[in-house]
XYZ file of C-alpha atoms in Angstrom:
252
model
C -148.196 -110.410 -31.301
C -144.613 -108.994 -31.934
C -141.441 -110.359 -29.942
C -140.962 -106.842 -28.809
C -141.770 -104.237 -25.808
C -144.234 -101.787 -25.935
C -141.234 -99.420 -25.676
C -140.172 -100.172 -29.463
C -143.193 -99.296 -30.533
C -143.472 -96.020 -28.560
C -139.986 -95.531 -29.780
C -140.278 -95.794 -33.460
C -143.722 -93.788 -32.956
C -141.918 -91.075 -31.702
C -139.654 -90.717 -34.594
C -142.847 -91.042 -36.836
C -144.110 -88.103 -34.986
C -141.411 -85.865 -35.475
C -141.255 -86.455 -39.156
C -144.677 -85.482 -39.638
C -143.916 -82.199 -37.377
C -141.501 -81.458 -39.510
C -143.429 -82.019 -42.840
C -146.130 -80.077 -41.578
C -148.481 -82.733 -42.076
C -152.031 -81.644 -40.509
C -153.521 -83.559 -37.667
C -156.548 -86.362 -39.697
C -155.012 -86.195 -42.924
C -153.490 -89.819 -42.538
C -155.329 -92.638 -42.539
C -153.337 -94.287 -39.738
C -151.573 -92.476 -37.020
C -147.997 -92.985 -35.960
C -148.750 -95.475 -33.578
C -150.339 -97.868 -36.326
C -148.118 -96.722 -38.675
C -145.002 -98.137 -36.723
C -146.696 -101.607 -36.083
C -147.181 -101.914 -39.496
C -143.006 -101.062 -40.081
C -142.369 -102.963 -37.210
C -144.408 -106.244 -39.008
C -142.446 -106.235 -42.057
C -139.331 -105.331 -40.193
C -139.430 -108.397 -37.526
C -141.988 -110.713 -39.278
C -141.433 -110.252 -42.648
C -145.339 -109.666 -43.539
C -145.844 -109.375 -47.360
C -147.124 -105.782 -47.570
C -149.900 -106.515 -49.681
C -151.033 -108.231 -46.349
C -149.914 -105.009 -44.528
C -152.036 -103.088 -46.961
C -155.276 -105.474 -46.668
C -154.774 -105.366 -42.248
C -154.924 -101.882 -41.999
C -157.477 -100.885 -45.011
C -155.217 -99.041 -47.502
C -154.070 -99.457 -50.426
C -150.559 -101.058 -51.516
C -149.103 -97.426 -52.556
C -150.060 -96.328 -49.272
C -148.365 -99.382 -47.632
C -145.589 -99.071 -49.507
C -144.959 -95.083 -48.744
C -145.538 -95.709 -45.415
C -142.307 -98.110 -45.538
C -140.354 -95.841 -47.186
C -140.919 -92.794 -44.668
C -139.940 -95.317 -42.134
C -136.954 -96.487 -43.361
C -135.993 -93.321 -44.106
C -136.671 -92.048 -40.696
C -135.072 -95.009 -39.169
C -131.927 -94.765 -41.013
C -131.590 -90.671 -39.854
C -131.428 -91.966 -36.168
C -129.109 -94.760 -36.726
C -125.509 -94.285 -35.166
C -122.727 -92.430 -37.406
C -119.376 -94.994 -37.424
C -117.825 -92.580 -35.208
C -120.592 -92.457 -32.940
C -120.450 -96.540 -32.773
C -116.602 -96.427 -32.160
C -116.642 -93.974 -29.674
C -119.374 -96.023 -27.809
C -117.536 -99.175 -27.965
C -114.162 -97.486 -26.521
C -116.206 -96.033 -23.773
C -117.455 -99.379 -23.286
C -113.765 -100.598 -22.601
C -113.925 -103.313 -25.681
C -110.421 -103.630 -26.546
C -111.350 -104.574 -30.400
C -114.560 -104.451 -32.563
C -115.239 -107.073 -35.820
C -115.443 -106.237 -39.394
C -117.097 -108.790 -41.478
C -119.644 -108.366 -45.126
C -122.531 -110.499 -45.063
C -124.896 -110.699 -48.252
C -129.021 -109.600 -47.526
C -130.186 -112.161 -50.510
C -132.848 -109.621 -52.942
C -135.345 -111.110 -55.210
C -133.928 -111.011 -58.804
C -132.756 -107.261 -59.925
C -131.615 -106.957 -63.269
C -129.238 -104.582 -63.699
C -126.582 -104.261 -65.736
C -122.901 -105.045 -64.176
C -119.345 -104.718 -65.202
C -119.193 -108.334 -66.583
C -120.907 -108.701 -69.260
C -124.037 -111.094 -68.797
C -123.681 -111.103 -65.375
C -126.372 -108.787 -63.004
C -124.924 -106.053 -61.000
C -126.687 -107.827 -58.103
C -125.608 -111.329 -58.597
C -123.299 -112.587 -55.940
C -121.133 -115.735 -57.577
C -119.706 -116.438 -53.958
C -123.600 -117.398 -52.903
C -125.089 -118.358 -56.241
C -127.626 -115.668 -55.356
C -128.913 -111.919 -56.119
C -128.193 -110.188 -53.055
C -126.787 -106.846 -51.636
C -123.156 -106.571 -49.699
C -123.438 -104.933 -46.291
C -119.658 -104.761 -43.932
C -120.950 -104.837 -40.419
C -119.243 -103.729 -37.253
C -119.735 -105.651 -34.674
C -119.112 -105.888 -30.691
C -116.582 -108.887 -28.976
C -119.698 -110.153 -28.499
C -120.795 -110.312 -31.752
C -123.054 -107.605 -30.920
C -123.482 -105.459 -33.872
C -122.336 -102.076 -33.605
C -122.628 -100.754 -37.452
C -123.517 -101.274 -41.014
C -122.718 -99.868 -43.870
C -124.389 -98.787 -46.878
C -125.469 -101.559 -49.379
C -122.713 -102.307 -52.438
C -123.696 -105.143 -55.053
C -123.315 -108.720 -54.212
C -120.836 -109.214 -56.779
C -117.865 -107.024 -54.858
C -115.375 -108.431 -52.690
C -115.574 -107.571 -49.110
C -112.408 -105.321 -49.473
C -113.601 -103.901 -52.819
C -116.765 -102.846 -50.141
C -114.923 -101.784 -47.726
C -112.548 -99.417 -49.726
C -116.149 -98.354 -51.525
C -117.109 -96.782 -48.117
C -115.027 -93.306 -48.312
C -114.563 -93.359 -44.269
C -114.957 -96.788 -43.148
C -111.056 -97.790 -43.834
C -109.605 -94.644 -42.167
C -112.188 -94.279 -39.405
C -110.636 -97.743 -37.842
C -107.259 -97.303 -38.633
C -107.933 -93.981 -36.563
C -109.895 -95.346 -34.002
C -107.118 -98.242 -33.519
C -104.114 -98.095 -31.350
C -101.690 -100.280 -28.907
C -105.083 -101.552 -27.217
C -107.315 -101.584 -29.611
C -107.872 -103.330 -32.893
C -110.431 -104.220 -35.813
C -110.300 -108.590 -36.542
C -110.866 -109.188 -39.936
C -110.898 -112.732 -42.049
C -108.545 -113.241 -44.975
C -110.527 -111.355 -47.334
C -109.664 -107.843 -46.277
C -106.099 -109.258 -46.337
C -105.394 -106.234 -48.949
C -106.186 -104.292 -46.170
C -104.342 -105.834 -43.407
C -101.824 -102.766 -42.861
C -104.524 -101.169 -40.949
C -106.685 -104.368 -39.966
C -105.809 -107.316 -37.690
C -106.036 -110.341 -40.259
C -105.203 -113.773 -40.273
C -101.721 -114.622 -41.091
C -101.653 -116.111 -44.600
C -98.798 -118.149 -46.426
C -96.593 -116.924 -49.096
C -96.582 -119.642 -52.093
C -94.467 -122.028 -52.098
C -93.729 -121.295 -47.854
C -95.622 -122.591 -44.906
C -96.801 -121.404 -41.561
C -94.651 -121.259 -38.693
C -95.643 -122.742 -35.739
C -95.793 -119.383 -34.005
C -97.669 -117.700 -37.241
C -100.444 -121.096 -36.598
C -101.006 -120.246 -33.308
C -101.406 -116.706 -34.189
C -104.226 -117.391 -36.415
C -105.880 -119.593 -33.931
C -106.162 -117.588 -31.375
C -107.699 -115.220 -34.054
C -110.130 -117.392 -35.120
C -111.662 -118.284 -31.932
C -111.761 -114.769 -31.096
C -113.197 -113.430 -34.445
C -115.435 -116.598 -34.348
C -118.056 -114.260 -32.455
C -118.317 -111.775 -35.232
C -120.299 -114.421 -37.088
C -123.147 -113.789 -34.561
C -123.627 -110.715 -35.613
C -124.327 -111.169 -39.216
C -127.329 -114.530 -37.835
C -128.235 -111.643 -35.197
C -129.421 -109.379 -38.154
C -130.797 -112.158 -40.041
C -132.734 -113.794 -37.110
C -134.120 -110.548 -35.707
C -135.513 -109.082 -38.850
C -137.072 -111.413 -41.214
C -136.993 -108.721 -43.707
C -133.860 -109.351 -43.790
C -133.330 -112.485 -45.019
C -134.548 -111.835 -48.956
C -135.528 -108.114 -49.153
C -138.227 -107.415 -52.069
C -137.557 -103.549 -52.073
C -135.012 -101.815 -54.429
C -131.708 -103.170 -53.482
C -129.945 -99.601 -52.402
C -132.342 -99.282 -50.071
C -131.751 -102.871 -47.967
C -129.493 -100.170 -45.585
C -129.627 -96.448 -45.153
C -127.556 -94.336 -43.747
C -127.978 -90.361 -42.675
C-alpha cells in the first residue's frame, strides 16, 4: 500500500497516457498499461523499491523496468513547473519572500573524471559522499516550490546557482520592495541580488544591529531546511539515487 490517494495515481496515469498518444503506441503492445505502469514509478519514487524487484512484481524483465522509469521521469519532468511559473504562483499566493538553498541527492559511486585531478566529478568533499547538487526553491513554509537541474556534488552552491543560466536573474527580477529570496552565507557572492546573512569583514566584528539582523534571518530562513527533509522524506528515491546522476532532476 502507497502513502498516497488514488488521485496520484490517476494523475501520473494520465500523463502516461498522453505520452503514448503521442508516440503512437498501439493499444496491447505493452505489457502493462498506464495504470500499472505508474504504480510501478510511483514504488520506486515513494518507496524506493529496487527495480529488479519492480521487474520480478510485474513479470518483465529489468530493461523493461528500467525503460519504463525513464519514460516516466521524463514525462514527469515535462509537467513540472517552469521557475517563472513557481514565482508567479508564490506572488499570487501573497508570500512576501521564497528560500534558496542546494541540498546534495547522495548517488552510488560514479566515476567520472573531474577538474581536480584524482578526485570524481561526483564526489562532494563537504559530505564525504558521491552525490548530485540540486538549489531548491522553496515556500515560507518550507514548502518547496522548485528545483533545479542536477550539477556535481563537488560545486559550491553559488558556483550552482550561477551554472543555472536563469535562476540568478529570474529572482533578482522577481524581487522588489516586498519581496525577497533568503539565502545562507554561501551565496554570499551573490548577495547583491539575494537577501544573505550579514558576514564580518576580517579583522572587524558585528554590530549589534548587523547581529540582530542575522537573527532574525536565521529564524526565518530556518524553514527552508524543511524543504530539502520534505524531498528526502517523501521520496525514498531520493535519498541515494542508483540511476545516472544527470538524471536525479529533469527539467522541460
Amino acid at each position: 500500500m502507497l502513502p498516497i490517494g488514488e488521485s496520484t495515481v490517476a494523475f501520473v496515469s494520465g500523463l502516461l497516457a498522453g505520452e503514448r498518444a503521442r508516440r503512437g503506441t498501439r493499444r496491447g503492445r505493452r505489457v502493462l498499461g498506464c495504470y500499472r505502469q505508474a504504480i510501478l514509478v510511483l514504488r520506486w519514487f515513494i518507496d524506493g523499491t529496487r527495480v529488479a524487484q519492480l521487474a520480478l512484481d510485474n513479470q518483465v524483465g529489468a530493461s523493461t523496468a528500467y525503460r519504463y522509469l525513464h519514460e516516466a521521469i521524463d514525462v514527469l519532468a515535462a509537467a513540472a513547473p517552469s521557475l517563472h511559473g513557481a514565482l508567479l504562483a508564490a506572488r499570487a499566493a501573497g508570500h512576501s519572500h521564497v528560500h534558496l538553498d542546494g541540498t546534495l541527492i547522495r548517488t552510488d559511486r560514479s566515476r567520472a573524471i573531474g577538474p581536480t585531478a584524482g578526485v570524481d566529478l561526483w564526489w562532494s568533499g563537504k559530505h564525504d559522499h558521491h552525490g548530485g547538487n540540486v538549489q531548491v526553491i522553496t515556500a515560507p513554509d518550507g514548502w518547496p516550490l522548485w528545483t533545479s537541474e542536477v550539477r556535481p556534488g563537488r560545486e559550491h552552491d553559488t558556483t550552482c546557482a550561477r551554472a543555472h543560466r536563469d535562476l540568478l536573474p529570474t529572482l533578482d527580477a522577481w524581487t522588489d520592495d516586498e519581496h525577497a529570496t533568503l539565502a545562507d552565507l554561501g551565496y554570499g557572492g551573490e548577495n547583491h541580488r539575494l537577501t544573505c546573512l550579514i558576514k564580518a569583514s576580517r579583522g572587524d566584528k558585528l554590530t549589534d544591529d548587523q547581529r540582530t539582523v542575522n537573527t532574525l534571518h536565521s529564524a526565518t530562513r530556518a524553514l527552508a531546511e524543511r524543504g530539502n527533509s520534505l524531498l528526502k522524506t517523501t521520496f525514498k528515491a531520493l535519498r541515494r539515487v542508483s540511476l545516472c546522476p544527470w538524471r536525479i532532476v529533469l527539467q522541460p
